[in-house]
Amino acid sequence: MKNILLISLCIILFVSCTNSTSKYENFTNNEEYIKNSAINVGIYVYDYPLLYLSNDNLGGFDYDIMNEIAKAENLKLEYIQTPFSELILSLQNDMIDIAIAGISITEERKKLVSFSDKYYSSSQSIIVLKDNNDIKVFDDLIGERVGVIKDTISDTIISASNNINVVRFDIAGSALLSLKIENVEAVMLDRVTCNNYIRYDNDIKIAEDIIFPELDYAIALKKNNSILLKKINSGLNTIMSNGVYENLINKHFN
């Protein structure tokens, strides 16, 4: 009886592994398979306006961009909420097929995953309390506690300075709450998210003299997933040329 159970378990594991490998190979080499199979999209529910939950419904610029690409290319999507810090690893382990979450293109990330053409560009910004007049330039952050979202570009930039105390969070809302109760002195987020927060919160402001370069956002895929990458870029080009993209920019960024 034990031998039968062991053999059954081995068969299940073999089939499971075979199916996983087969799916990736099909996504890489078989265009018809891509059209007929659900693509698992890893998303990080960040905050307005990129990706958010409203009454348990997904929304945001990234979400709409992905849906419009799928519509243009007749793709089926399944969204999988994933912590930002696990998106690239999930791609590498075939847990998701693509990822969209305000992911900046960097040389380090390009070693790990493939990227689509850019769909947006944004810089980072520093948010402080409205009455904070001590943090005006980047060096004023030295010795201070700065909140960031784990493994984002903000985390990379702030962590590069050994003299700044990095406090990592899973979501932007938690970082800003920590700022409001003065557990951190500043928060670093992408500019579009910062703009959204200061629009509705009179207790915080952007430290305007601390300027960071713009980085391009793109959709990430597992390395060498050439056919799916081609379809993503084709759909992106379609919505950028037919007016859909401009409408989404107006909808989410006013």
PDB file of C-alpha atoms in Angstrom:
ATOM      1  CA  MET A   1       0.000   0.000   0.000  1.00  0.00           C
ATOM      2  CA  LYS A   2       2.847   2.383   0.883  1.00  0.00           C
ATOM      3  CA  ASN A   3       4.531   1.616  -2.434  1.00  0.00           C
ATOM      4  CA  ILE A   4       1.330   2.420  -4.325  1.00  0.00           C
ATOM      5  CA  LEU A   5       0.981   5.746  -2.505  1.00  0.00           C
ATOM      6  CA  LEU A   6       4.629   6.570  -3.182  1.00  0.00           C
ATOM      7  CA  ILE A   7       4.277   5.788  -6.878  1.00  0.00           C
ATOM      8  CA  SER A   8       1.103   7.902  -7.091  1.00  0.00           C
ATOM      9  CA  LEU A   9       2.855  10.823  -5.412  1.00  0.00           C
ATOM     10  CA  CYS A  10       5.769  10.589  -7.825  1.00  0.00           C
ATOM     11  CA  ILE A  11       3.396  10.574 -10.798  1.00  0.00           C
ATOM     12  CA  ILE A  12       1.590  13.671  -9.485  1.00  0.00           C
ATOM     13  CA  LEU A  13       4.871  15.507  -8.964  1.00  0.00           C
ATOM     14  CA  PHE A  14       6.120  14.484 -12.403  1.00  0.00           C
ATOM     15  CA  VAL A  15       2.947  15.670 -14.119  1.00  0.00           C
ATOM     16  CA  SER A  16       2.980  18.898 -12.159  1.00  0.00           C
ATOM     17  CA  CYS A  17       6.579  19.656 -13.089  1.00  0.00           C
ATOM     18  CA  THR A  18       5.979  18.675 -16.701  1.00  0.00           C
ATOM     19  CA  ASN A  19       2.951  20.951 -16.975  1.00  0.00           C
ATOM     20  CA  SER A  20       4.859  23.887 -15.468  1.00  0.00           C
ATOM     21  CA  THR A  21       7.753  23.482 -17.876  1.00  0.00           C
ATOM     22  CA  SER A  22       5.400  22.940 -20.796  1.00  0.00           C
ATOM     23  CA  LYS A  23       3.490  26.116 -20.028  1.00  0.00           C
ATOM     24  CA  TYR A  24       6.614  28.246 -20.057  1.00  0.00           C
ATOM     25  CA  GLU A  25       7.876  26.642 -23.252  1.00  0.00           C
ATOM     26  CA  ASN A  26       4.498  27.242 -24.890  1.00  0.00           C
ATOM     27  CA  PHE A  27       4.436  30.866 -23.793  1.00  0.00           C
ATOM     28  CA  THR A  28       7.906  31.223 -25.289  1.00  0.00           C
ATOM     29  CA  ASN A  29       7.363  29.402 -28.555  1.00  0.00           C
ATOM     30  CA  ASN A  30       3.656  28.945 -29.313  1.00  0.00           C
ATOM     31  CA  GLU A  31       1.612  32.004 -30.268  1.00  0.00           C
ATOM     32  CA  GLU A  32      -1.640  30.043 -30.513  1.00  0.00           C
ATOM     33  CA  TYR A  33      -1.162  28.761 -26.964  1.00  0.00           C
ATOM     34  CA  ILE A  34      -0.776  32.318 -25.719  1.00  0.00           C
ATOM     35  CA  LYS A  35      -4.053  33.352 -27.349  1.00  0.00           C
ATOM     36  CA  ASN A  36      -5.980  30.497 -25.754  1.00  0.00           C
ATOM     37  CA  SER A  37      -4.428  30.421 -22.281  1.00  0.00           C
ATOM     38  CA  ALA A  38      -4.817  32.736 -19.324  1.00  0.00           C
ATOM     39  CA  ILE A  39      -1.755  34.868 -18.673  1.00  0.00           C
ATOM     40  CA  ASN A  40      -0.979  35.214 -14.979  1.00  0.00           C
ATOM     41  CA  VAL A  41      -0.279  38.884 -14.290  1.00  0.00           C
ATOM     42  CA  GLY A  42       1.585  39.676 -11.098  1.00  0.00           C
ATOM     43  CA  ILE A  43       0.430  42.985  -9.629  1.00  0.00           C
ATOM     44  CA  TYR A  44       1.370  44.920  -6.542  1.00  0.00           C
ATOM     45  CA  VAL A  45      -1.579  46.824  -5.106  1.00  0.00           C
ATOM     46  CA  TYR A  46       0.358  49.970  -4.418  1.00  0.00           C
ATOM     47  CA  ASP A  47      -1.912  52.988  -4.156  1.00  0.00           C
ATOM     48  CA  TYR A  48      -3.598  55.657  -6.237  1.00  0.00           C
ATOM     49  CA  PRO A  49      -3.179  56.244  -9.107  1.00  0.00           C
ATOM     50  CA  LEU A  50      -1.141  53.229 -10.288  1.00  0.00           C
ATOM     51  CA  LEU A  51      -2.817  50.194  -8.699  1.00  0.00           C
ATOM     52  CA  TYR A  52      -5.376  50.167  -5.926  1.00  0.00           C
ATOM     53  CA  LEU A  53      -8.395  48.414  -4.481  1.00  0.00           C
ATOM     54  CA  SER A  54     -11.706  50.241  -4.276  1.00  0.00           C
ATOM     55  CA  ASN A  55     -14.629  48.304  -2.763  1.00  0.00           C
ATOM     56  CA  ASP A  56     -12.622  45.126  -3.421  1.00  0.00           C
ATOM     57  CA  ASN A  57     -12.312  46.036  -7.108  1.00  0.00           C
ATOM     58  CA  LEU A  58      -8.950  46.546  -8.775  1.00  0.00           C
ATOM     59  CA  GLY A  59      -8.307  49.872 -10.452  1.00  0.00           C
ATOM     60  CA  GLY A  60      -5.540  52.209 -11.503  1.00  0.00           C
ATOM     61  CA  PHE A  61      -3.370  53.254 -14.417  1.00  0.00           C
ATOM     62  CA  ASP A  62      -1.307  50.036 -14.505  1.00  0.00           C
ATOM     63  CA  TYR A  63      -4.449  47.917 -14.302  1.00  0.00           C
ATOM     64  CA  ASP A  64      -6.126  49.788 -17.154  1.00  0.00           C
ATOM     65  CA  ILE A  65      -2.966  49.728 -19.283  1.00  0.00           C
ATOM     66  CA  MET A  66      -2.730  45.951 -18.930  1.00  0.00           C
ATOM     67  CA  ASN A  67      -6.408  45.414 -19.737  1.00  0.00           C
ATOM     68  CA  GLU A  68      -6.215  47.610 -22.840  1.00  0.00           C
ATOM     69  CA  ILE A  69      -3.119  45.755 -24.077  1.00  0.00           C
ATOM     70  CA  ALA A  70      -4.981  42.478 -23.561  1.00  0.00           C
ATOM     71  CA  LYS A  71      -7.986  43.818 -25.464  1.00  0.00           C
ATOM     72  CA  ALA A  72      -5.800  44.922 -28.378  1.00  0.00           C
ATOM     73  CA  GLU A  73      -4.068  41.529 -28.574  1.00  0.00           C
ATOM     74  CA  ASN A  74      -7.009  39.278 -27.580  1.00  0.00           C
ATOM     75  CA  LEU A  75      -5.236  38.031 -24.472  1.00  0.00           C
ATOM     76  CA  LYS A  76      -6.852  36.455 -21.408  1.00  0.00           C
ATOM     77  CA  LEU A  77      -5.585  37.699 -18.055  1.00  0.00           C
ATOM     78  CA  GLU A  78      -5.627  36.411 -14.488  1.00  0.00           C
ATOM     79  CA  TYR A  79      -4.395  38.870 -11.865  1.00  0.00           C
ATOM     80  CA  ILE A  80      -2.318  37.622  -8.949  1.00  0.00           C
ATOM     81  CA  GLN A  81      -1.606  40.031  -6.091  1.00  0.00           C
ATOM     82  CA  THR A  82       2.052  39.740  -5.152  1.00  0.00           C
ATOM     83  CA  PRO A  83       4.279  41.752  -2.783  1.00  0.00           C
ATOM     84  CA  PHE A  84       6.550  44.027  -4.802  1.00  0.00           C
ATOM     85  CA  SER A  85       9.646  42.379  -3.354  1.00  0.00           C
ATOM     86  CA  GLU A  86       8.506  38.987  -4.722  1.00  0.00           C
ATOM     87  CA  LEU A  87       7.518  39.958  -8.276  1.00  0.00           C
ATOM     88  CA  ILE A  88      10.829  39.217  -9.995  1.00  0.00           C
ATOM     89  CA  LEU A  89      11.343  35.983  -8.092  1.00  0.00           C
ATOM     90  CA  SER A  90       7.795  34.921  -9.002  1.00  0.00           C
ATOM     91  CA  LEU A  91       8.604  35.532 -12.671  1.00  0.00           C
ATOM     92  CA  GLN A  92      11.759  33.483 -12.451  1.00  0.00           C
ATOM     93  CA  ASN A  93       9.910  30.623 -10.746  1.00  0.00           C
ATOM     94  CA  ASP A  94       7.023  30.610 -13.281  1.00  0.00           C
ATOM     95  CA  MET A  95       4.477  31.580 -10.624  1.00  0.00           C
ATOM     96  CA  ILE A  96       3.444  34.494 -12.834  1.00  0.00           C
ATOM     97  CA  ASP A  97       3.958  35.171 -16.545  1.00  0.00           C
ATOM     98  CA  ILE A  98       4.264  38.955 -16.511  1.00  0.00           C
ATOM     99  CA  ALA A  99       4.350  41.695 -13.883  1.00  0.00           C
ATOM    100  CA  ILE A 100       3.126  45.278 -13.914  1.00  0.00           C
ATOM    101  CA  ALA A 101       3.505  47.406 -10.809  1.00  0.00           C
ATOM    102  CA  GLY A 102       5.263  50.661 -11.582  1.00  0.00           C
ATOM    103  CA  ILE A 103       8.445  48.643 -12.140  1.00  0.00           C
ATOM    104  CA  SER A 104      11.342  50.871 -13.155  1.00  0.00           C
ATOM    105  CA  ILE A 105      13.802  49.618 -15.749  1.00  0.00           C
ATOM    106  CA  THR A 106      17.266  49.336 -14.215  1.00  0.00           C
ATOM    107  CA  GLU A 107      20.439  47.612 -15.339  1.00  0.00           C
ATOM    108  CA  GLU A 108      20.314  45.265 -12.350  1.00  0.00           C
ATOM    109  CA  ARG A 109      16.743  44.206 -13.072  1.00  0.00           C
ATOM    110  CA  LYS A 110      17.521  43.723 -16.773  1.00  0.00           C
ATOM    111  CA  LYS A 111      19.934  40.983 -15.734  1.00  0.00           C
ATOM    112  CA  LEU A 112      17.044  39.111 -14.106  1.00  0.00           C
ATOM    113  CA  VAL A 113      14.020  39.707 -16.358  1.00  0.00           C
ATOM    114  CA  SER A 114      13.043  41.057 -19.761  1.00  0.00           C
ATOM    115  CA  PHE A 115      11.186  44.344 -20.107  1.00  0.00           C
ATOM    116  CA  SER A 116       8.583  45.617 -22.518  1.00  0.00           C
ATOM    117  CA  ASP A 117       8.844  49.039 -24.097  1.00  0.00           C
ATOM    118  CA  LYS A 118       8.279  51.785 -21.542  1.00  0.00           C
ATOM    119  CA  TYR A 119       4.698  52.822 -20.796  1.00  0.00           C
ATOM    120  CA  TYR A 120       5.399  55.705 -18.421  1.00  0.00           C
ATOM    121  CA  SER A 121       8.241  57.685 -16.848  1.00  0.00           C
ATOM    122  CA  SER A 122       8.405  59.119 -13.360  1.00  0.00           C
ATOM    123  CA  SER A 123      10.883  60.332 -10.787  1.00  0.00           C
ATOM    124  CA  GLN A 124      10.951  59.817  -7.041  1.00  0.00           C
ATOM    125  CA  SER A 125      10.060  62.422  -4.414  1.00  0.00           C
ATOM    126  CA  ILE A 126      10.515  62.999  -0.708  1.00  0.00           C
ATOM    127  CA  ILE A 127       7.446  63.723   1.427  1.00  0.00           C
ATOM    128  CA  VAL A 128       7.745  65.419   4.819  1.00  0.00           C
ATOM    129  CA  LEU A 129       5.316  66.958   7.270  1.00  0.00           C
ATOM    130  CA  LYS A 130       4.039  70.402   6.304  1.00  0.00           C
ATOM    131  CA  ASP A 131       5.793  72.162   9.180  1.00  0.00           C
ATOM    132  CA  ASN A 132       9.139  70.427   8.584  1.00  0.00           C
ATOM    133  CA  ASN A 133      11.639  73.078   7.484  1.00  0.00           C
ATOM    134  CA  ASP A 134      14.727  71.031   8.302  1.00  0.00           C
ATOM    135  CA  ILE A 135      14.681  68.702   5.292  1.00  0.00           C
ATOM    136  CA  LYS A 136      15.292  70.767   2.162  1.00  0.00           C
ATOM    137  CA  VAL A 137      18.155  69.026   0.338  1.00  0.00           C
ATOM    138  CA  PHE A 138      19.176  65.380   0.134  1.00  0.00           C
ATOM    139  CA  ASP A 139      21.955  65.712   2.717  1.00  0.00           C
ATOM    140  CA  ASP A 140      19.355  66.818   5.263  1.00  0.00           C
ATOM    141  CA  LEU A 141      18.170  63.177   5.284  1.00  0.00           C
ATOM    142  CA  ILE A 142      21.450  62.047   6.835  1.00  0.00           C
ATOM    143  CA  GLY A 143      20.787  60.641  10.295  1.00  0.00           C
ATOM    144  CA  GLU A 144      17.026  60.687   9.734  1.00  0.00           C
ATOM    145  CA  ARG A 145      14.539  57.820   9.398  1.00  0.00           C
ATOM    146  CA  VAL A 146      13.192  57.588   5.853  1.00  0.00           C
ATOM    147  CA  GLY A 147      10.291  55.303   4.948  1.00  0.00           C
ATOM    148  CA  VAL A 148      10.344  53.404   1.649  1.00  0.00           C
ATOM    149  CA  ILE A 149       8.472  50.534   0.009  1.00  0.00           C
ATOM    150  CA  LYS A 150      10.576  47.401   0.263  1.00  0.00           C
ATOM    151  CA  ASP A 151      12.749  46.620  -2.796  1.00  0.00           C
ATOM    152  CA  THR A 152      11.516  49.581  -4.836  1.00  0.00           C
ATOM    153  CA  ILE A 153      13.788  52.164  -6.455  1.00  0.00           C
ATOM    154  CA  SER A 154      13.232  54.348  -3.390  1.00  0.00           C
ATOM    155  CA  ASP A 155      14.646  51.562  -1.229  1.00  0.00           C
ATOM    156  CA  THR A 156      17.655  51.219  -3.543  1.00  0.00           C
ATOM    157  CA  ILE A 157      18.423  54.940  -3.516  1.00  0.00           C
ATOM    158  CA  ILE A 158      18.033  55.476   0.227  1.00  0.00           C
ATOM    159  CA  SER A 159      19.846  52.238   1.112  1.00  0.00           C
ATOM    160  CA  ALA A 160      22.847  53.385  -0.932  1.00  0.00           C
ATOM    161  CA  SER A 161      23.531  55.979   1.766  1.00  0.00           C
ATOM    162  CA  ASN A 162      24.957  54.385   4.898  1.00  0.00           C
ATOM    163  CA  ASN A 163      24.076  57.468   6.918  1.00  0.00           C
ATOM    164  CA  ILE A 164      20.316  57.339   6.401  1.00  0.00           C
ATOM    165  CA  ASN A 165      18.137  55.056   8.521  1.00  0.00           C
ATOM    166  CA  VAL A 166      15.942  53.076   6.129  1.00  0.00           C
ATOM    167  CA  VAL A 167      12.509  51.974   7.364  1.00  0.00           C
ATOM    168  CA  ARG A 168      10.813  49.550   4.959  1.00  0.00           C
ATOM    169  CA  PHE A 169       7.058  49.139   4.444  1.00  0.00           C
ATOM    170  CA  ASP A 170       4.824  46.958   2.298  1.00  0.00           C
ATOM    171  CA  ILE A 171       2.488  49.733   1.129  1.00  0.00           C
ATOM    172  CA  ALA A 172       2.639  53.503   0.734  1.00  0.00           C
ATOM    173  CA  GLY A 173      -0.237  54.102   3.138  1.00  0.00           C
ATOM    174  CA  SER A 174       1.658  52.505   6.005  1.00  0.00           C
ATOM    175  CA  ALA A 175       4.746  54.586   5.298  1.00  0.00           C
ATOM    176  CA  LEU A 176       2.755  57.816   5.296  1.00  0.00           C
ATOM    177  CA  LEU A 177       0.896  56.875   8.464  1.00  0.00           C
ATOM    178  CA  SER A 178       4.286  56.363  10.099  1.00  0.00           C
ATOM    179  CA  LEU A 179       5.249  59.854   8.914  1.00  0.00           C
ATOM    180  CA  LYS A 180       2.081  61.371  10.350  1.00  0.00           C
ATOM    181  CA  ILE A 181       2.775  59.889  13.795  1.00  0.00           C
ATOM    182  CA  GLU A 182       6.444  60.903  13.455  1.00  0.00           C
ATOM    183  CA  ASN A 183       7.950  57.431  13.522  1.00  0.00           C
ATOM    184  CA  VAL A 184       9.857  58.499  10.399  1.00  0.00           C
ATOM    185  CA  GLU A 185      10.964  61.970   9.347  1.00  0.00           C
ATOM    186  CA  ALA A 186      10.411  61.501   5.620  1.00  0.00           C
ATOM    187  CA  VAL A 187       8.963  59.097   3.057  1.00  0.00           C
ATOM    188  CA  MET A 188      10.275  58.459  -0.446  1.00  0.00           C
ATOM    189  CA  LEU A 189       7.815  57.329  -3.139  1.00  0.00           C
ATOM    190  CA  ASP A 190       7.340  57.710  -6.876  1.00  0.00           C
ATOM    191  CA  ARG A 191       6.278  61.202  -7.874  1.00  0.00           C
ATOM    192  CA  VAL A 192       2.793  60.336  -9.142  1.00  0.00           C
ATOM    193  CA  THR A 193       1.870  58.681  -5.840  1.00  0.00           C
ATOM    194  CA  CYS A 194       3.305  61.614  -3.873  1.00  0.00           C
ATOM    195  CA  ASN A 195       1.263  64.070  -5.932  1.00  0.00           C
ATOM    196  CA  ASN A 196      -1.891  62.112  -5.189  1.00  0.00           C
ATOM    197  CA  TYR A 197      -1.283  62.149  -1.440  1.00  0.00           C
ATOM    198  CA  ILE A 198      -0.453  65.836  -1.101  1.00  0.00           C
ATOM    199  CA  ARG A 199      -3.518  66.719  -3.183  1.00  0.00           C
ATOM    200  CA  TYR A 200      -5.782  65.411  -0.419  1.00  0.00           C
ATOM    201  CA  ASP A 201      -3.653  65.822   2.706  1.00  0.00           C
ATOM    202  CA  ASN A 202      -2.780  69.314   3.917  1.00  0.00           C
ATOM    203  CA  ASP A 203      -0.485  67.975   6.641  1.00  0.00           C
ATOM    204  CA  ILE A 204       2.260  66.864   4.247  1.00  0.00           C
ATOM    205  CA  LYS A 205       4.320  68.349   1.413  1.00  0.00           C
ATOM    206  CA  ILE A 206       6.948  67.413  -1.146  1.00  0.00           C
ATOM    207  CA  ALA A 207      10.502  68.584  -0.499  1.00  0.00           C
ATOM    208  CA  GLU A 208      10.701  70.227  -3.924  1.00  0.00           C
ATOM    209  CA  ASP A 209      14.435  70.937  -3.878  1.00  0.00           C
ATOM    210  CA  ILE A 210      15.283  67.229  -3.582  1.00  0.00           C
ATOM    211  CA  ILE A 211      15.213  66.112  -7.189  1.00  0.00           C
ATOM    212  CA  PHE A 212      15.726  62.634  -8.624  1.00  0.00           C
ATOM    213  CA  PRO A 213      16.079  61.614 -12.282  1.00  0.00           C
ATOM    214  CA  GLU A 214      13.144  60.148 -14.183  1.00  0.00           C
ATOM    215  CA  LEU A 215      13.060  56.392 -14.744  1.00  0.00           C
ATOM    216  CA  ASP A 216      11.022  54.433 -17.261  1.00  0.00           C
ATOM    217  CA  TYR A 217       8.263  52.042 -16.152  1.00  0.00           C
ATOM    218  CA  ALA A 218       7.770  48.819 -18.109  1.00  0.00           C
ATOM    219  CA  ILE A 219       6.073  45.426 -17.944  1.00  0.00           C
ATOM    220  CA  ALA A 220       8.423  42.659 -16.773  1.00  0.00           C
ATOM    221  CA  LEU A 221       8.555  39.124 -18.189  1.00  0.00           C
ATOM    222  CA  LYS A 222      10.688  36.074 -17.661  1.00  0.00           C
ATOM    223  CA  LYS A 223      13.903  36.117 -19.670  1.00  0.00           C
ATOM    224  CA  ASN A 224      13.649  35.020 -23.322  1.00  0.00           C
ATOM    225  CA  ASN A 225       9.829  34.958 -23.355  1.00  0.00           C
ATOM    226  CA  SER A 226      10.052  36.425 -26.855  1.00  0.00           C
ATOM    227  CA  ILE A 227       6.597  35.779 -28.321  1.00  0.00           C
ATOM    228  CA  LEU A 228       4.686  37.056 -25.289  1.00  0.00           C
ATOM    229  CA  LEU A 229       7.006  40.075 -25.136  1.00  0.00           C
ATOM    230  CA  LYS A 230       6.306  40.801 -28.790  1.00  0.00           C
ATOM    231  CA  LYS A 231       2.543  40.696 -28.184  1.00  0.00           C
ATOM    232  CA  ILE A 232       2.799  42.964 -25.130  1.00  0.00           C
ATOM    233  CA  ASN A 233       4.811  45.516 -27.116  1.00  0.00           C
ATOM    234  CA  SER A 234       2.414  45.245 -30.052  1.00  0.00           C
ATOM    235  CA  GLY A 235      -0.586  45.924 -27.806  1.00  0.00           C
ATOM    236  CA  LEU A 236       1.216  48.781 -26.100  1.00  0.00           C
ATOM    237  CA  ASN A 237       2.048  50.355 -29.463  1.00  0.00           C
ATOM    238  CA  THR A 238      -1.599  50.007 -30.533  1.00  0.00           C
ATOM    239  CA  ILE A 239      -3.050  51.809 -27.518  1.00  0.00           C
ATOM    240  CA  MET A 240      -0.399  54.533 -27.731  1.00  0.00           C
ATOM    241  CA  SER A 241      -1.313  55.256 -31.344  1.00  0.00           C
ATOM    242  CA  ASN A 242      -5.121  55.000 -31.231  1.00  0.00           C
ATOM    243  CA  GLY A 243      -5.798  57.506 -28.425  1.00  0.00           C
ATOM    244  CA  VAL A 244      -6.512  54.958 -25.656  1.00  0.00           C
ATOM    245  CA  TYR A 245      -3.243  55.650 -23.836  1.00  0.00           C
ATOM    246  CA  GLU A 246      -3.822  59.409 -23.841  1.00  0.00           C
ATOM    247  CA  ASN A 247      -7.293  58.877 -22.408  1.00  0.00           C
ATOM    248  CA  LEU A 248      -5.833  56.788 -19.581  1.00  0.00           C
ATOM    249  CA  ILE A 249      -3.247  59.470 -18.825  1.00  0.00           C
ATOM    250  CA  ASN A 250      -6.033  62.051 -18.573  1.00  0.00           C
ATOM    251  CA  LYS A 251      -8.182  59.721 -16.470  1.00  0.00           C
ATOM    252  CA  HIS A 252      -5.533  58.897 -13.862  1.00  0.00           C
ATOM    253  CA  PHE A 253      -3.196  61.903 -13.872  1.00  0.00           C
ATOM    254  CA  ASN A 254      -5.578  64.740 -14.773  1.00  0.00           C
TER     255      ASN A 254
END
